[in-house]
Amino acid sequence: MTAVTKHFVLAAGGTGGHMIPAYALGAELMQRGHHVALVTDDRGAKIPGIFDKAQLHILPQSRITGGIMGKLRGLRGIWAGRKMALELFRTFQPSAVVGFGGYPALPTLLAAGSANIPTVVHEQNAVLGRVNRLMARRVNAIATSYQKVERLNARYADKTHLVGNPVREEVLALRGQDYPPFLEGGVFRVLVTGGSQGAKIMSEVVPDGLAMLPVHLRQRLQVTQQCRADDIETVRAKYVEHGIPAELATYIEDLPDKLGWSHLVIGRAGASTIAELTVAGRPAILVPLPSSMDDHQAVNVREMVEAGGARAIKQSNFTAKELAKQIQKIALNPETMENAARGAWKCGLPNAVRDLADLVEGMGGAPLTDVIRIQSSGKKRRAMGGPQLAKDTHEGHSA
């Protein structure tokens, strides 16, 4: 426990991409003896197990959309949210306010600025989001998850810190575990996810793509796949038809455990997915969501692809034949698969929650903690080493 107890307000929109890093930071700050309040929307408040020990404040949904009346309603909502946040600050007296993106972060950060409370924004994606772009000039610090972040103005370099994207403790624990042995003739475990709500295209393409693999690969498959409720029985019938053992669910409760034993992951390229894959060191075939804001998922995956840890397929090119081809390129040779796992692992930033907490904890009072500052040269990066892939050649992961 720290010598001085502080109060911190975290503000995040109600999607997993915003809420998971906010949750991780909140848990870390509370473990250090601080008090935490969360400002979110109705969706965020409904996520089970999130912030059970923190104060919860819900802002009404309000977006600046449509014509003049829609914009006016949105502005009124932001002003009302700002007023609610100021009332919270009056009673809670935060040392700093941290925004994670999404609508609730905007009025909360605006209120913090008017109250002269230090502010931090955390960007999970490789493209600076709309709220963070709007607030970049005003905040005291910008925490990023990637070495290179598009739409982040170079004039903010002095207050930009590379910390990474916090992941759950259960995923972080995988950092020190071996990549599961991928042996000739052994089981080939594939995990298929589609984001928090699943993805219909995964249901349409993946079973048929796996069925097109050479017999010696197809007969070794053991699949776990997340499906939408409307698709699950159709997908189940496909796997039965193809003779491929598959466990299907609309929500995978023990996802970290499934990630731990998987050899290959097929999924979207959301920020949380990338963070978990790189911390755990799991190779992947990723299909960026084409409708993601500013096409940020396509940018998210670049670093992992360049490191050899993933293969990216545009959704327009994501067919059963293309999927089978890419799987063969990575899985026909055990050494290729292990090298891909190592490439993914090297992209991971496992100390993200600690570094973000250090940054936030240093706001207000004590001098700003200088975490991992991104130099203008773009070359400074935490040294990582590599994962253990075979007990006879490596000593193991280092946390």
mmCIF file with all atom_site columns, C-alpha atoms in Angstrom, residues 24-205:
data_model
loop_
_atom_site.group_PDB
_atom_site.id
_atom_site.type_symbol
_atom_site.label_atom_id
_atom_site.label_alt_id
_atom_site.label_comp_id
_atom_site.label_asym_id
_atom_site.label_entity_id
_atom_site.label_seq_id
_atom_site.pdbx_PDB_ins_code
_atom_site.Cartn_x
_atom_site.Cartn_y
_atom_site.Cartn_z
_atom_site.occupancy
_atom_site.B_iso_or_equiv
_atom_site.pdbx_formal_charge
_atom_site.auth_seq_id
_atom_site.auth_comp_id
_atom_site.auth_asym_id
_atom_site.auth_atom_id
_atom_site.pdbx_PDB_model_num
ATOM 1   C CA . ALA A 1 24  ? -7.338  -3.463  -15.055 1.00 0.00 ? 24  ALA A CA 1
ATOM 2   C CA . LEU A 1 25  ? -6.127  0.003   -14.071 1.00 0.00 ? 25  LEU A CA 1
ATOM 3   C CA . GLY A 1 26  ? -8.841  0.381   -11.448 1.00 0.00 ? 26  GLY A CA 1
ATOM 4   C CA . ALA A 1 27  ? -7.936  -2.945  -9.858  1.00 0.00 ? 27  ALA A CA 1
ATOM 5   C CA . GLU A 1 28  ? -4.238  -2.008  -9.786  1.00 0.00 ? 28  GLU A CA 1
ATOM 6   C CA . LEU A 1 29  ? -4.898  1.400   -8.235  1.00 0.00 ? 29  LEU A CA 1
ATOM 7   C CA . MET A 1 30  ? -7.169  -0.095  -5.577  1.00 0.00 ? 30  MET A CA 1
ATOM 8   C CA . GLN A 1 31  ? -4.543  -2.738  -4.816  1.00 0.00 ? 31  GLN A CA 1
ATOM 9   C CA . ARG A 1 32  ? -2.116  0.125   -4.202  1.00 0.00 ? 32  ARG A CA 1
ATOM 10  C CA . GLY A 1 33  ? -4.508  1.540   -1.605  1.00 0.00 ? 33  GLY A CA 1
ATOM 11  C CA . HIS A 1 34  ? -6.262  4.213   -3.651  1.00 0.00 ? 34  HIS A CA 1
ATOM 12  C CA . HIS A 1 35  ? -9.978  4.875   -4.158  1.00 0.00 ? 35  HIS A CA 1
ATOM 13  C CA . VAL A 1 36  ? -11.482 4.619   -7.638  1.00 0.00 ? 36  VAL A CA 1
ATOM 14  C CA . ALA A 1 37  ? -14.719 5.839   -9.212  1.00 0.00 ? 37  ALA A CA 1
ATOM 15  C CA . LEU A 1 38  ? -15.894 4.779   -12.671 1.00 0.00 ? 38  LEU A CA 1
ATOM 16  C CA . VAL A 1 39  ? -17.922 6.949   -15.027 1.00 0.00 ? 39  VAL A CA 1
ATOM 17  C CA . THR A 1 40  ? -19.548 4.914   -17.793 1.00 0.00 ? 40  THR A CA 1
ATOM 18  C CA . ASP A 1 41  ? -22.824 4.398   -19.667 1.00 0.00 ? 41  ASP A CA 1
ATOM 19  C CA . ASP A 1 42  ? -25.625 1.845   -19.358 1.00 0.00 ? 42  ASP A CA 1
ATOM 20  C CA . ARG A 1 43  ? -23.705 -0.752  -21.380 1.00 0.00 ? 43  ARG A CA 1
ATOM 21  C CA . GLY A 1 44  ? -20.611 -0.486  -19.219 1.00 0.00 ? 44  GLY A CA 1
ATOM 22  C CA . ALA A 1 45  ? -22.631 -0.764  -16.023 1.00 0.00 ? 45  ALA A CA 1
ATOM 23  C CA . LYS A 1 46  ? -24.138 -4.059  -17.230 1.00 0.00 ? 46  LYS A CA 1
ATOM 24  C CA . ILE A 1 47  ? -20.822 -5.838  -17.820 1.00 0.00 ? 47  ILE A CA 1
ATOM 25  C CA . PRO A 1 48  ? -20.707 -8.477  -15.040 1.00 0.00 ? 48  PRO A CA 1
ATOM 26  C CA . GLY A 1 49  ? -17.892 -8.352  -12.498 1.00 0.00 ? 49  GLY A CA 1
ATOM 27  C CA . ILE A 1 50  ? -16.646 -4.944  -13.615 1.00 0.00 ? 50  ILE A CA 1
ATOM 28  C CA . PHE A 1 51  ? -15.741 -2.577  -10.810 1.00 0.00 ? 51  PHE A CA 1
ATOM 29  C CA . ASP A 1 52  ? -17.613 -4.338  -8.019  1.00 0.00 ? 52  ASP A CA 1
ATOM 30  C CA . LYS A 1 53  ? -15.454 -2.502  -5.480  1.00 0.00 ? 53  LYS A CA 1
ATOM 31  C CA . ALA A 1 54  ? -15.472 0.942   -7.083  1.00 0.00 ? 54  ALA A CA 1
ATOM 32  C CA . GLN A 1 55  ? -17.997 3.754   -7.099  1.00 0.00 ? 55  GLN A CA 1
ATOM 33  C CA . LEU A 1 56  ? -20.130 3.609   -10.239 1.00 0.00 ? 56  LEU A CA 1
ATOM 34  C CA . HIS A 1 57  ? -21.591 6.676   -11.953 1.00 0.00 ? 57  HIS A CA 1
ATOM 35  C CA . ILE A 1 58  ? -23.693 6.326   -15.114 1.00 0.00 ? 58  ILE A CA 1
ATOM 36  C CA . LEU A 1 59  ? -23.979 9.102   -17.674 1.00 0.00 ? 59  LEU A CA 1
ATOM 37  C CA . PRO A 1 60  ? -27.030 9.131   -19.968 1.00 0.00 ? 60  PRO A CA 1
ATOM 38  C CA . GLN A 1 61  ? -26.314 8.168   -23.576 1.00 0.00 ? 61  GLN A CA 1
ATOM 39  C CA . SER A 1 62  ? -25.882 11.204  -25.817 1.00 0.00 ? 62  SER A CA 1
ATOM 40  C CA . ARG A 1 63  ? -24.200 11.471  -29.194 1.00 0.00 ? 63  ARG A CA 1
ATOM 41  C CA . ILE A 1 64  ? -23.691 14.343  -31.620 1.00 0.00 ? 64  ILE A CA 1
ATOM 42  C CA . THR A 1 65  ? -25.395 12.886  -34.696 1.00 0.00 ? 65  THR A CA 1
ATOM 43  C CA . GLY A 1 66  ? -27.929 13.756  -37.383 1.00 0.00 ? 66  GLY A CA 1
ATOM 44  C CA . GLY A 1 67  ? -29.108 17.240  -38.239 1.00 0.00 ? 67  GLY A CA 1
ATOM 45  C CA . ILE A 1 68  ? -29.196 20.428  -36.231 1.00 0.00 ? 68  ILE A CA 1
ATOM 46  C CA . MET A 1 69  ? -31.597 19.038  -33.615 1.00 0.00 ? 69  MET A CA 1
ATOM 47  C CA . GLY A 1 70  ? -29.497 15.895  -33.173 1.00 0.00 ? 70  GLY A CA 1
ATOM 48  C CA . LYS A 1 71  ? -26.386 17.971  -32.684 1.00 0.00 ? 71  LYS A CA 1
ATOM 49  C CA . LEU A 1 72  ? -28.146 20.222  -30.193 1.00 0.00 ? 72  LEU A CA 1
ATOM 50  C CA . ARG A 1 73  ? -29.378 17.223  -28.211 1.00 0.00 ? 73  ARG A CA 1
ATOM 51  C CA . GLY A 1 74  ? -25.861 15.792  -28.226 1.00 0.00 ? 74  GLY A CA 1
ATOM 52  C CA . LEU A 1 75  ? -24.333 19.044  -26.995 1.00 0.00 ? 75  LEU A CA 1
ATOM 53  C CA . ARG A 1 76  ? -26.946 19.315  -24.262 1.00 0.00 ? 76  ARG A CA 1
ATOM 54  C CA . GLY A 1 77  ? -26.136 15.751  -23.202 1.00 0.00 ? 77  GLY A CA 1
ATOM 55  C CA . ILE A 1 78  ? -22.412 16.507  -23.057 1.00 0.00 ? 78  ILE A CA 1
ATOM 56  C CA . TRP A 1 79  ? -23.093 19.634  -20.998 1.00 0.00 ? 79  TRP A CA 1
ATOM 57  C CA . ALA A 1 80  ? -25.312 17.641  -18.629 1.00 0.00 ? 80  ALA A CA 1
ATOM 58  C CA . GLY A 1 81  ? -22.615 14.957  -18.316 1.00 0.00 ? 81  GLY A CA 1
ATOM 59  C CA . ARG A 1 82  ? -20.019 17.612  -17.587 1.00 0.00 ? 82  ARG A CA 1
ATOM 60  C CA . LYS A 1 83  ? -22.229 19.004  -14.831 1.00 0.00 ? 83  LYS A CA 1
ATOM 61  C CA . MET A 1 84  ? -22.658 15.529  -13.307 1.00 0.00 ? 84  MET A CA 1
ATOM 62  C CA . ALA A 1 85  ? -18.901 14.950  -13.422 1.00 0.00 ? 85  ALA A CA 1
ATOM 63  C CA . LEU A 1 86  ? -18.205 18.280  -11.693 1.00 0.00 ? 86  LEU A CA 1
ATOM 64  C CA . GLU A 1 87  ? -20.572 17.285  -8.892  1.00 0.00 ? 87  GLU A CA 1
ATOM 65  C CA . LEU A 1 88  ? -18.693 13.985  -8.535  1.00 0.00 ? 88  LEU A CA 1
ATOM 66  C CA . PHE A 1 89  ? -15.375 15.828  -8.397  1.00 0.00 ? 89  PHE A CA 1
ATOM 67  C CA . ARG A 1 90  ? -16.713 18.143  -5.680  1.00 0.00 ? 90  ARG A CA 1
ATOM 68  C CA . THR A 1 91  ? -17.412 15.207  -3.368  1.00 0.00 ? 91  THR A CA 1
ATOM 69  C CA . PHE A 1 92  ? -14.768 12.704  -4.506  1.00 0.00 ? 92  PHE A CA 1
ATOM 70  C CA . GLN A 1 93  ? -11.831 15.132  -4.897  1.00 0.00 ? 93  GLN A CA 1
ATOM 71  C CA . PRO A 1 94  ? -9.832  13.128  -7.491  1.00 0.00 ? 94  PRO A CA 1
ATOM 72  C CA . SER A 1 95  ? -6.095  13.532  -7.927  1.00 0.00 ? 95  SER A CA 1
ATOM 73  C CA . ALA A 1 96  ? -6.464  12.724  -11.632 1.00 0.00 ? 96  ALA A CA 1
ATOM 74  C CA . VAL A 1 97  ? -9.051  11.754  -14.226 1.00 0.00 ? 97  VAL A CA 1
ATOM 75  C CA . VAL A 1 98  ? -8.294  9.054   -16.812 1.00 0.00 ? 98  VAL A CA 1
ATOM 76  C CA . GLY A 1 99  ? -10.265 8.684   -20.065 1.00 0.00 ? 99  GLY A CA 1
ATOM 77  C CA . PHE A 1 100 ? -10.331 5.449   -22.056 1.00 0.00 ? 100 PHE A CA 1
ATOM 78  C CA . GLY A 1 101 ? -12.419 6.613   -24.993 1.00 0.00 ? 101 GLY A CA 1
ATOM 79  C CA . GLY A 1 102 ? -16.108 6.374   -25.707 1.00 0.00 ? 102 GLY A CA 1
ATOM 80  C CA . TYR A 1 103 ? -18.802 8.955   -25.034 1.00 0.00 ? 103 TYR A CA 1
ATOM 81  C CA . PRO A 1 104 ? -18.588 9.079   -21.179 1.00 0.00 ? 104 PRO A CA 1
ATOM 82  C CA . ALA A 1 105 ? -14.916 10.084  -21.350 1.00 0.00 ? 105 ALA A CA 1
ATOM 83  C CA . LEU A 1 106 ? -15.629 13.366  -23.182 1.00 0.00 ? 106 LEU A CA 1
ATOM 84  C CA . PRO A 1 107 ? -17.778 15.262  -20.636 1.00 0.00 ? 107 PRO A CA 1
ATOM 85  C CA . THR A 1 108 ? -15.724 13.818  -17.774 1.00 0.00 ? 108 THR A CA 1
ATOM 86  C CA . LEU A 1 109 ? -12.441 15.043  -19.225 1.00 0.00 ? 109 LEU A CA 1
ATOM 87  C CA . LEU A 1 110 ? -13.970 18.422  -20.108 1.00 0.00 ? 110 LEU A CA 1
ATOM 88  C CA . ALA A 1 111 ? -15.130 18.762  -16.505 1.00 0.00 ? 111 ALA A CA 1
ATOM 89  C CA . ALA A 1 112 ? -11.673 17.829  -15.213 1.00 0.00 ? 112 ALA A CA 1
ATOM 90  C CA . GLY A 1 113 ? -10.089 20.491  -17.392 1.00 0.00 ? 113 GLY A CA 1
ATOM 91  C CA . SER A 1 114 ? -12.415 23.196  -16.098 1.00 0.00 ? 114 SER A CA 1
ATOM 92  C CA . ALA A 1 115 ? -11.718 22.068  -12.516 1.00 0.00 ? 115 ALA A CA 1
ATOM 93  C CA . ASN A 1 116 ? -7.920  22.067  -13.073 1.00 0.00 ? 116 ASN A CA 1
ATOM 94  C CA . ILE A 1 117 ? -7.659  18.351  -12.311 1.00 0.00 ? 117 ILE A CA 1
ATOM 95  C CA . PRO A 1 118 ? -4.765  16.527  -14.068 1.00 0.00 ? 118 PRO A CA 1
ATOM 96  C CA . THR A 1 119 ? -5.924  14.345  -16.948 1.00 0.00 ? 119 THR A CA 1
ATOM 97  C CA . VAL A 1 120 ? -4.653  11.301  -18.830 1.00 0.00 ? 120 VAL A CA 1
ATOM 98  C CA . VAL A 1 121 ? -6.107  9.547   -21.871 1.00 0.00 ? 121 VAL A CA 1
ATOM 99  C CA . HIS A 1 122 ? -5.318  5.950   -22.736 1.00 0.00 ? 122 HIS A CA 1
ATOM 100 C CA . GLU A 1 123 ? -5.524  4.873   -26.384 1.00 0.00 ? 123 GLU A CA 1
ATOM 101 C CA . GLN A 1 124 ? -5.993  1.145   -26.967 1.00 0.00 ? 124 GLN A CA 1
ATOM 102 C CA . ASN A 1 125 ? -5.773  1.216   -30.763 1.00 0.00 ? 125 ASN A CA 1
ATOM 103 C CA . ALA A 1 126 ? -3.070  2.069   -33.283 1.00 0.00 ? 126 ALA A CA 1
ATOM 104 C CA . VAL A 1 127 ? -5.205  5.001   -34.470 1.00 0.00 ? 127 VAL A CA 1
ATOM 105 C CA . LEU A 1 128 ? -6.067  7.743   -31.982 1.00 0.00 ? 128 LEU A CA 1
ATOM 106 C CA . GLY A 1 129 ? -9.820  7.621   -31.348 1.00 0.00 ? 129 GLY A CA 1
ATOM 107 C CA . ARG A 1 130 ? -12.204 10.531  -31.790 1.00 0.00 ? 130 ARG A CA 1
ATOM 108 C CA . VAL A 1 131 ? -12.567 11.519  -28.131 1.00 0.00 ? 131 VAL A CA 1
ATOM 109 C CA . ASN A 1 132 ? -8.832  11.200  -27.534 1.00 0.00 ? 132 ASN A CA 1
ATOM 110 C CA . ARG A 1 133 ? -8.086  13.260  -30.652 1.00 0.00 ? 133 ARG A CA 1
ATOM 111 C CA . LEU A 1 134 ? -10.439 15.941  -29.424 1.00 0.00 ? 134 LEU A CA 1
ATOM 112 C CA . MET A 1 135 ? -8.847  16.009  -25.972 1.00 0.00 ? 135 MET A CA 1
ATOM 113 C CA . ALA A 1 136 ? -5.178  15.448  -26.947 1.00 0.00 ? 136 ALA A CA 1
ATOM 114 C CA . ARG A 1 137 ? -4.264  19.122  -26.765 1.00 0.00 ? 137 ARG A CA 1
ATOM 115 C CA . ARG A 1 138 ? -5.944  19.611  -23.373 1.00 0.00 ? 138 ARG A CA 1
ATOM 116 C CA . VAL A 1 139 ? -4.767  16.572  -21.378 1.00 0.00 ? 139 VAL A CA 1
ATOM 117 C CA . ASN A 1 140 ? -1.572  16.288  -19.349 1.00 0.00 ? 140 ASN A CA 1
ATOM 118 C CA . ALA A 1 141 ? -0.520  12.883  -20.681 1.00 0.00 ? 141 ALA A CA 1
ATOM 119 C CA . ILE A 1 142 ? -1.366  10.486  -23.512 1.00 0.00 ? 142 ILE A CA 1
ATOM 120 C CA . ALA A 1 143 ? -0.763  6.780   -22.876 1.00 0.00 ? 143 ALA A CA 1
ATOM 121 C CA . THR A 1 144 ? -0.517  4.591   -25.987 1.00 0.00 ? 144 THR A CA 1
ATOM 122 C CA . SER A 1 145 ? -0.553  0.870   -26.706 1.00 0.00 ? 145 SER A CA 1
ATOM 123 C CA . TYR A 1 146 ? 1.542   0.954   -29.891 1.00 0.00 ? 146 TYR A CA 1
ATOM 124 C CA . GLN A 1 147 ? 4.910   2.431   -30.782 1.00 0.00 ? 147 GLN A CA 1
ATOM 125 C CA . LYS A 1 148 ? 3.332   4.156   -33.775 1.00 0.00 ? 148 LYS A CA 1
ATOM 126 C CA . VAL A 1 149 ? -0.128  5.677   -33.419 1.00 0.00 ? 149 VAL A CA 1
ATOM 127 C CA . GLU A 1 150 ? -1.806  7.261   -36.423 1.00 0.00 ? 150 GLU A CA 1
ATOM 128 C CA . ARG A 1 151 ? -3.617  10.608  -36.077 1.00 0.00 ? 151 ARG A CA 1
ATOM 129 C CA . LEU A 1 152 ? -1.522  11.485  -33.036 1.00 0.00 ? 152 LEU A CA 1
ATOM 130 C CA . ASN A 1 153 ? 0.035   14.872  -33.693 1.00 0.00 ? 153 ASN A CA 1
ATOM 131 C CA . ALA A 1 154 ? 3.828   14.933  -33.382 1.00 0.00 ? 154 ALA A CA 1
ATOM 132 C CA . ARG A 1 155 ? 3.664   18.094  -31.282 1.00 0.00 ? 155 ARG A CA 1
ATOM 133 C CA . TYR A 1 156 ? 2.318   15.999  -28.401 1.00 0.00 ? 156 TYR A CA 1
ATOM 134 C CA . ALA A 1 157 ? 5.401   13.745  -28.310 1.00 0.00 ? 157 ALA A CA 1
ATOM 135 C CA . ASP A 1 158 ? 6.653   15.203  -25.023 1.00 0.00 ? 158 ASP A CA 1
ATOM 136 C CA . LYS A 1 159 ? 3.543   14.071  -23.183 1.00 0.00 ? 159 LYS A CA 1
ATOM 137 C CA . THR A 1 160 ? 3.089   10.744  -24.975 1.00 0.00 ? 160 THR A CA 1
ATOM 138 C CA . HIS A 1 161 ? 4.002   7.524   -23.151 1.00 0.00 ? 161 HIS A CA 1
ATOM 139 C CA . LEU A 1 162 ? 4.079   3.978   -24.514 1.00 0.00 ? 162 LEU A CA 1
ATOM 140 C CA . VAL A 1 163 ? 2.603   1.730   -21.830 1.00 0.00 ? 163 VAL A CA 1
ATOM 141 C CA . GLY A 1 164 ? 0.683   -0.948  -23.717 1.00 0.00 ? 164 GLY A CA 1
ATOM 142 C CA . ASN A 1 165 ? -2.884  -2.174  -23.322 1.00 0.00 ? 165 ASN A CA 1
ATOM 143 C CA . PRO A 1 166 ? -3.643  -3.762  -19.931 1.00 0.00 ? 166 PRO A CA 1
ATOM 144 C CA . VAL A 1 167 ? -4.930  -7.340  -19.988 1.00 0.00 ? 167 VAL A CA 1
ATOM 145 C CA . ARG A 1 168 ? -6.555  -9.540  -17.376 1.00 0.00 ? 168 ARG A CA 1
ATOM 146 C CA . GLU A 1 169 ? -4.389  -11.233 -14.748 1.00 0.00 ? 169 GLU A CA 1
ATOM 147 C CA . GLU A 1 170 ? -5.367  -14.658 -16.121 1.00 0.00 ? 170 GLU A CA 1
ATOM 148 C CA . VAL A 1 171 ? -3.965  -13.700 -19.527 1.00 0.00 ? 171 VAL A CA 1
ATOM 149 C CA . LEU A 1 172 ? -0.877  -12.086 -18.030 1.00 0.00 ? 172 LEU A CA 1
ATOM 150 C CA . ALA A 1 173 ? -0.137  -15.389 -16.278 1.00 0.00 ? 173 ALA A CA 1
ATOM 151 C CA . LEU A 1 174 ? 0.242   -17.028 -19.709 1.00 0.00 ? 174 LEU A CA 1
ATOM 152 C CA . ARG A 1 175 ? 3.301   -14.860 -20.350 1.00 0.00 ? 175 ARG A CA 1
ATOM 153 C CA . GLY A 1 176 ? 5.464   -17.194 -18.301 1.00 0.00 ? 176 GLY A CA 1
ATOM 154 C CA . GLN A 1 177 ? 4.077   -20.438 -19.701 1.00 0.00 ? 177 GLN A CA 1
ATOM 155 C CA . ASP A 1 178 ? 5.429   -22.512 -22.554 1.00 0.00 ? 178 ASP A CA 1
ATOM 156 C CA . TYR A 1 179 ? 3.874   -22.420 -25.974 1.00 0.00 ? 179 TYR A CA 1
ATOM 157 C CA . PRO A 1 180 ? 2.031   -25.781 -26.119 1.00 0.00 ? 180 PRO A CA 1
ATOM 158 C CA . PRO A 1 181 ? 4.061   -28.424 -27.980 1.00 0.00 ? 181 PRO A CA 1
ATOM 159 C CA . PHE A 1 182 ? 3.090   -28.480 -31.635 1.00 0.00 ? 182 PHE A CA 1
ATOM 160 C CA . LEU A 1 183 ? 4.284   -31.864 -32.786 1.00 0.00 ? 183 LEU A CA 1
ATOM 161 C CA . GLU A 1 184 ? 3.970   -33.908 -35.970 1.00 0.00 ? 184 GLU A CA 1
ATOM 162 C CA . GLY A 1 185 ? 0.875   -36.041 -35.480 1.00 0.00 ? 185 GLY A CA 1
ATOM 163 C CA . GLY A 1 186 ? -0.151  -34.234 -32.277 1.00 0.00 ? 186 GLY A CA 1
ATOM 164 C CA . VAL A 1 187 ? -3.399  -32.386 -31.570 1.00 0.00 ? 187 VAL A CA 1
ATOM 165 C CA . PHE A 1 188 ? -3.808  -29.058 -33.420 1.00 0.00 ? 188 PHE A CA 1
ATOM 166 C CA . ARG A 1 189 ? -5.901  -26.763 -31.192 1.00 0.00 ? 189 ARG A CA 1
ATOM 167 C CA . VAL A 1 190 ? -7.582  -23.798 -32.878 1.00 0.00 ? 190 VAL A CA 1
ATOM 168 C CA . LEU A 1 191 ? -9.442  -21.034 -31.022 1.00 0.00 ? 191 LEU A CA 1
ATOM 169 C CA . VAL A 1 192 ? -11.925 -18.948 -33.051 1.00 0.00 ? 192 VAL A CA 1
ATOM 170 C CA . THR A 1 193 ? -13.290 -15.700 -31.639 1.00 0.00 ? 193 THR A CA 1
ATOM 171 C CA . GLY A 1 194 ? -15.229 -12.802 -33.093 1.00 0.00 ? 194 GLY A CA 1
ATOM 172 C CA . GLY A 1 195 ? -15.147 -10.024 -30.545 1.00 0.00 ? 195 GLY A CA 1
ATOM 173 C CA . SER A 1 196 ? -17.631 -9.499  -27.725 1.00 0.00 ? 196 SER A CA 1
ATOM 174 C CA . GLN A 1 197 ? -20.655 -10.324 -29.900 1.00 0.00 ? 197 GLN A CA 1
ATOM 175 C CA . GLY A 1 198 ? -19.132 -12.945 -32.152 1.00 0.00 ? 198 GLY A CA 1
ATOM 176 C CA . ALA A 1 199 ? -18.813 -12.506 -35.915 1.00 0.00 ? 199 ALA A CA 1
ATOM 177 C CA . LYS A 1 200 ? -21.124 -14.028 -38.516 1.00 0.00 ? 200 LYS A CA 1
ATOM 178 C CA . ILE A 1 201 ? -18.376 -14.257 -41.114 1.00 0.00 ? 201 ILE A CA 1
ATOM 179 C CA . MET A 1 202 ? -16.350 -16.549 -38.836 1.00 0.00 ? 202 MET A CA 1
ATOM 180 C CA . SER A 1 203 ? -19.321 -18.906 -38.708 1.00 0.00 ? 203 SER A CA 1
ATOM 181 C CA . GLU A 1 204 ? -19.670 -18.791 -42.485 1.00 0.00 ? 204 GLU A CA 1
ATOM 182 C CA . VAL A 1 205 ? -16.005 -19.267 -43.400 1.00 0.00 ? 205 VAL A CA 1
#
